[in-house]
Amino acid sequence: MNTAGPVIRAHYLETEEYFVEAWDRNPRKQRMWTIYAGVVIGLGVIVALELSKPRRDRFWWFAPAAAFVIAMFAMYWLSPPGQRRQIRRTIRKRLASPPAEAWFEFSDAGFLSTGRDGRSGFHPWSTVAKVVQLPDGLLLYFDENYYHWVPQRAFGCPEDYATVNTIAANKAKLFQRAAP
């Protein structure tokens, strides 16, 4: 890596807790609530249609009850605890034992990342779409759906973390500080 300034290293283990922590910072996660609202509205429409029928047979209650059970299952599946359960199950299938160690080397030119497969990639700051500084780490976005989560604890000391924030604020296309 060709750099003009200091190289700051960060590393962490890619454990189940790390991936759940990274998922918790997923910016698209909030969009699931629109689907959640759609399920509730759909349940309301089905119940309203059943109750508005002039003649009811003996099993008039079956459609609203079935819709209620399906809606409750869908609401759990889309809720944060349900999604966290799905994410944990997916992560457990993909994780190797022992967990891989991820490395980042930050400089004025960009950063080098080495992941679980041992491959390295250099990313100039000009290719990073956005950097979001959270109270406990950095989100490095390459596009709307692809990001790296680098926790603050991955850095050797708080000064290294502050230096990377300063570099990112000066070099990245967009730098945002999230509210604590």
Tab-separated table of C-alpha atoms in Angstrom:
chain	number	residue	atom	x	y	z
A	1	MET	CA	0.000	0.000	0.000
A	2	ASN	CA	1.469	3.310	-1.051
A	3	THR	CA	0.744	5.927	1.609
A	4	ALA	CA	1.895	9.384	2.494
A	5	GLY	CA	0.861	9.311	6.134
A	6	PRO	CA	0.665	6.881	9.007
A	7	VAL	CA	-0.863	3.426	8.636
A	8	ILE	CA	-3.401	2.586	11.315
A	9	ARG	CA	-4.320	-1.029	11.836
A	10	ALA	CA	-7.588	-2.441	13.143
A	11	HIS	CA	-8.494	-6.084	13.574
A	12	TYR	CA	-11.283	-8.158	15.095
A	13	LEU	CA	-12.608	-11.703	15.120
A	14	GLU	CA	-15.540	-12.467	12.835
A	15	THR	CA	-17.706	-14.170	15.433
A	16	GLU	CA	-21.463	-14.617	15.601
A	17	GLU	CA	-21.680	-11.626	17.940
A	18	TYR	CA	-19.728	-9.459	15.480
A	19	PHE	CA	-22.051	-10.325	12.574
A	20	VAL	CA	-25.188	-9.715	14.652
A	21	GLU	CA	-23.690	-6.392	15.767
A	22	ALA	CA	-22.987	-5.513	12.110
A	23	TRP	CA	-26.516	-6.533	11.128
A	24	ASP	CA	-27.963	-4.316	13.870
A	25	ARG	CA	-26.416	-1.378	12.023
A	26	ASN	CA	-27.967	-2.403	8.696
A	27	PRO	CA	-29.574	0.723	7.225
A	28	ARG	CA	-32.165	-1.307	5.304
A	29	LYS	CA	-33.427	-3.021	8.431
A	30	GLN	CA	-35.924	-0.230	9.144
A	31	ARG	CA	-37.667	-0.817	5.813
A	32	MET	CA	-39.075	-4.085	7.133
A	33	TRP	CA	-41.540	-2.103	9.230
A	34	THR	CA	-43.378	-1.078	6.048
A	35	ILE	CA	-43.998	-4.753	5.309
A	36	TYR	CA	-44.982	-5.220	8.938
A	37	ALA	CA	-47.590	-2.457	8.569
A	38	GLY	CA	-48.850	-4.098	5.348
A	39	VAL	CA	-49.475	-7.351	7.205
A	40	VAL	CA	-51.494	-5.541	9.886
A	41	ILE	CA	-53.528	-3.666	7.268
A	42	GLY	CA	-54.134	-6.896	5.325
A	43	LEU	CA	-55.385	-8.597	8.490
A	44	GLY	CA	-57.719	-5.677	9.147
A	45	VAL	CA	-59.138	-5.847	5.605
A	46	ILE	CA	-59.795	-9.598	5.848
A	47	VAL	CA	-61.538	-9.249	9.202
A	48	ALA	CA	-63.578	-6.268	7.969
A	49	LEU	CA	-64.675	-8.156	4.835
A	50	GLU	CA	-65.722	-11.196	6.838
A	51	LEU	CA	-67.651	-9.137	9.357
A	52	SER	CA	-69.402	-7.119	6.643
A	53	LYS	CA	-70.971	-10.181	4.960
A	54	PRO	CA	-74.750	-10.185	5.541
A	55	ARG	CA	-75.123	-13.957	5.920
A	56	ARG	CA	-72.738	-15.900	8.010
A	57	ASP	CA	-72.387	-19.640	7.926
A	58	ARG	CA	-71.138	-21.758	10.827
A	59	PHE	CA	-67.508	-21.307	9.861
A	60	TRP	CA	-67.481	-17.545	9.301
A	61	TRP	CA	-64.792	-17.211	11.954
A	62	PHE	CA	-62.307	-19.489	10.154
A	63	ALA	CA	-60.970	-16.920	7.621
A	64	PRO	CA	-60.320	-14.198	10.231
A	65	ALA	CA	-58.771	-16.737	12.629
A	66	ALA	CA	-56.497	-18.152	9.914
A	67	ALA	CA	-55.569	-14.633	8.815
A	68	PHE	CA	-54.790	-13.729	12.428
A	69	VAL	CA	-52.507	-16.755	12.904
A	70	ILE	CA	-50.690	-16.071	9.617
A	71	ALA	CA	-50.367	-12.373	10.472
A	72	MET	CA	-48.936	-13.135	13.923
A	73	PHE	CA	-46.389	-15.511	12.390
A	74	ALA	CA	-45.461	-12.940	9.713
A	75	MET	CA	-45.202	-10.167	12.298
A	76	TYR	CA	-42.852	-12.243	14.439
A	77	TRP	CA	-40.816	-13.233	11.366
A	78	LEU	CA	-40.419	-9.569	10.365
A	79	SER	CA	-39.875	-8.228	13.880
A	80	PRO	CA	-36.363	-7.493	15.176
A	81	PRO	CA	-36.285	-10.630	17.419
A	82	GLY	CA	-37.495	-12.801	14.539
A	83	GLN	CA	-34.963	-11.355	12.135
A	84	ARG	CA	-32.175	-11.657	14.690
A	85	ARG	CA	-33.075	-15.367	15.043
A	86	GLN	CA	-32.895	-15.821	11.257
A	87	ILE	CA	-29.591	-13.953	11.056
A	88	ARG	CA	-28.055	-16.024	13.853
A	89	ARG	CA	-29.118	-19.261	12.143
A	90	THR	CA	-27.632	-18.123	8.821
A	91	ILE	CA	-24.409	-16.982	10.481
A	92	ARG	CA	-23.989	-20.289	12.324
A	93	LYS	CA	-24.135	-22.129	8.997
A	94	ARG	CA	-21.442	-19.894	7.476
A	95	LEU	CA	-19.031	-19.461	10.368
A	96	ALA	CA	-15.862	-21.471	10.524
A	97	SER	CA	-14.328	-22.689	13.723
A	98	PRO	CA	-12.100	-21.038	14.881
A	99	PRO	CA	-13.436	-17.669	13.719
A	100	ALA	CA	-11.491	-15.777	11.073
A	101	GLU	CA	-9.706	-12.558	11.896
A	102	ALA	CA	-10.432	-9.496	9.756
A	103	TRP	CA	-7.743	-6.827	9.268
A	104	PHE	CA	-7.938	-3.237	8.125
A	105	GLU	CA	-5.047	-0.881	7.419
A	106	PHE	CA	-6.136	2.744	7.082
A	107	SER	CA	-4.044	5.496	5.489
A	108	ASP	CA	-4.481	8.818	3.698
A	109	ALA	CA	-4.845	6.995	0.366
A	110	GLY	CA	-7.540	4.544	1.477
A	111	PHE	CA	-7.712	1.285	3.346
A	112	LEU	CA	-6.691	-2.303	2.862
A	113	SER	CA	-9.117	-4.951	4.078
A	114	THR	CA	-8.420	-8.632	4.565
A	115	GLY	CA	-11.375	-10.891	5.224
A	116	ARG	CA	-12.221	-14.442	6.117
A	117	ASP	CA	-11.074	-15.960	2.842
A	118	GLY	CA	-7.608	-14.419	3.223
A	119	ARG	CA	-7.995	-12.155	0.197
A	120	SER	CA	-7.025	-8.525	0.509
A	121	GLY	CA	-8.468	-5.569	-1.285
A	122	PHE	CA	-7.365	-1.961	-1.370
A	123	HIS	CA	-10.135	0.631	-1.379
A	124	PRO	CA	-9.168	4.238	-2.181
A	125	TRP	CA	-11.246	6.794	-0.287
A	126	SER	CA	-12.672	7.956	-3.630
A	127	THR	CA	-14.463	4.590	-4.022
A	128	VAL	CA	-16.076	4.758	-0.588
A	129	ALA	CA	-19.569	6.168	-1.071
A	130	LYS	CA	-20.125	7.130	2.548
A	131	VAL	CA	-18.582	6.807	6.008
A	132	VAL	CA	-20.841	6.960	9.051
A	133	GLN	CA	-19.257	7.467	12.451
A	134	LEU	CA	-21.321	5.808	15.156
A	135	PRO	CA	-20.567	6.065	18.886
A	136	ASP	CA	-19.034	2.571	18.819
A	137	GLY	CA	-17.477	2.261	15.369
A	138	LEU	CA	-17.489	3.090	11.664
A	139	LEU	CA	-19.698	2.038	8.778
A	140	LEU	CA	-17.795	2.132	5.479
A	141	TYR	CA	-20.270	2.070	2.569
A	142	PHE	CA	-19.347	1.049	-0.959
A	143	ASP	CA	-22.930	1.418	-2.140
A	144	GLU	CA	-26.381	1.507	-0.548
A	145	ASN	CA	-26.411	-2.216	0.259
A	146	TYR	CA	-22.769	-3.105	0.869
A	147	TYR	CA	-20.862	-1.886	3.890
A	148	HIS	CA	-18.134	-2.854	6.347
A	149	TRP	CA	-18.673	-2.498	10.073
A	150	VAL	CA	-15.435	-1.689	11.910
A	151	PRO	CA	-16.041	-1.564	15.666
A	152	GLN	CA	-14.129	0.971	17.730
A	153	ARG	CA	-12.682	-1.845	19.861
A	154	ALA	CA	-10.846	-3.120	16.754
A	155	PHE	CA	-8.419	-0.194	16.952
A	156	GLY	CA	-5.351	-0.311	19.162
A	157	CYS	CA	-6.219	2.868	21.045
A	158	PRO	CA	-8.783	5.699	20.999
A	159	GLU	CA	-6.267	7.992	19.271
A	160	ASP	CA	-6.058	5.597	16.287
A	161	TYR	CA	-9.846	5.588	16.014
A	162	ALA	CA	-9.947	9.399	16.145
A	163	THR	CA	-7.224	9.641	13.481
A	164	VAL	CA	-9.145	7.328	11.125
A	165	ASN	CA	-12.276	9.436	11.678
A	166	THR	CA	-10.338	12.581	10.763
A	167	ILE	CA	-8.896	10.963	7.634
A	168	ALA	CA	-12.320	9.661	6.589
A	169	ALA	CA	-13.946	13.045	7.187
A	170	ASN	CA	-11.370	14.691	4.912
A	171	LYS	CA	-11.107	12.020	2.206
A	172	ALA	CA	-14.456	10.194	1.856
A	173	LYS	CA	-17.154	11.422	-0.530
A	174	LEU	CA	-19.641	11.733	2.326
A	175	PHE	CA	-18.918	11.637	6.049
A	176	GLN	CA	-21.692	11.634	8.656
A	177	ARG	CA	-21.624	11.585	12.417
A	178	ALA	CA	-24.570	9.662	13.821
A	179	ALA	CA	-26.189	10.880	16.997
A	180	PRO	CA	-25.293	8.827	20.081
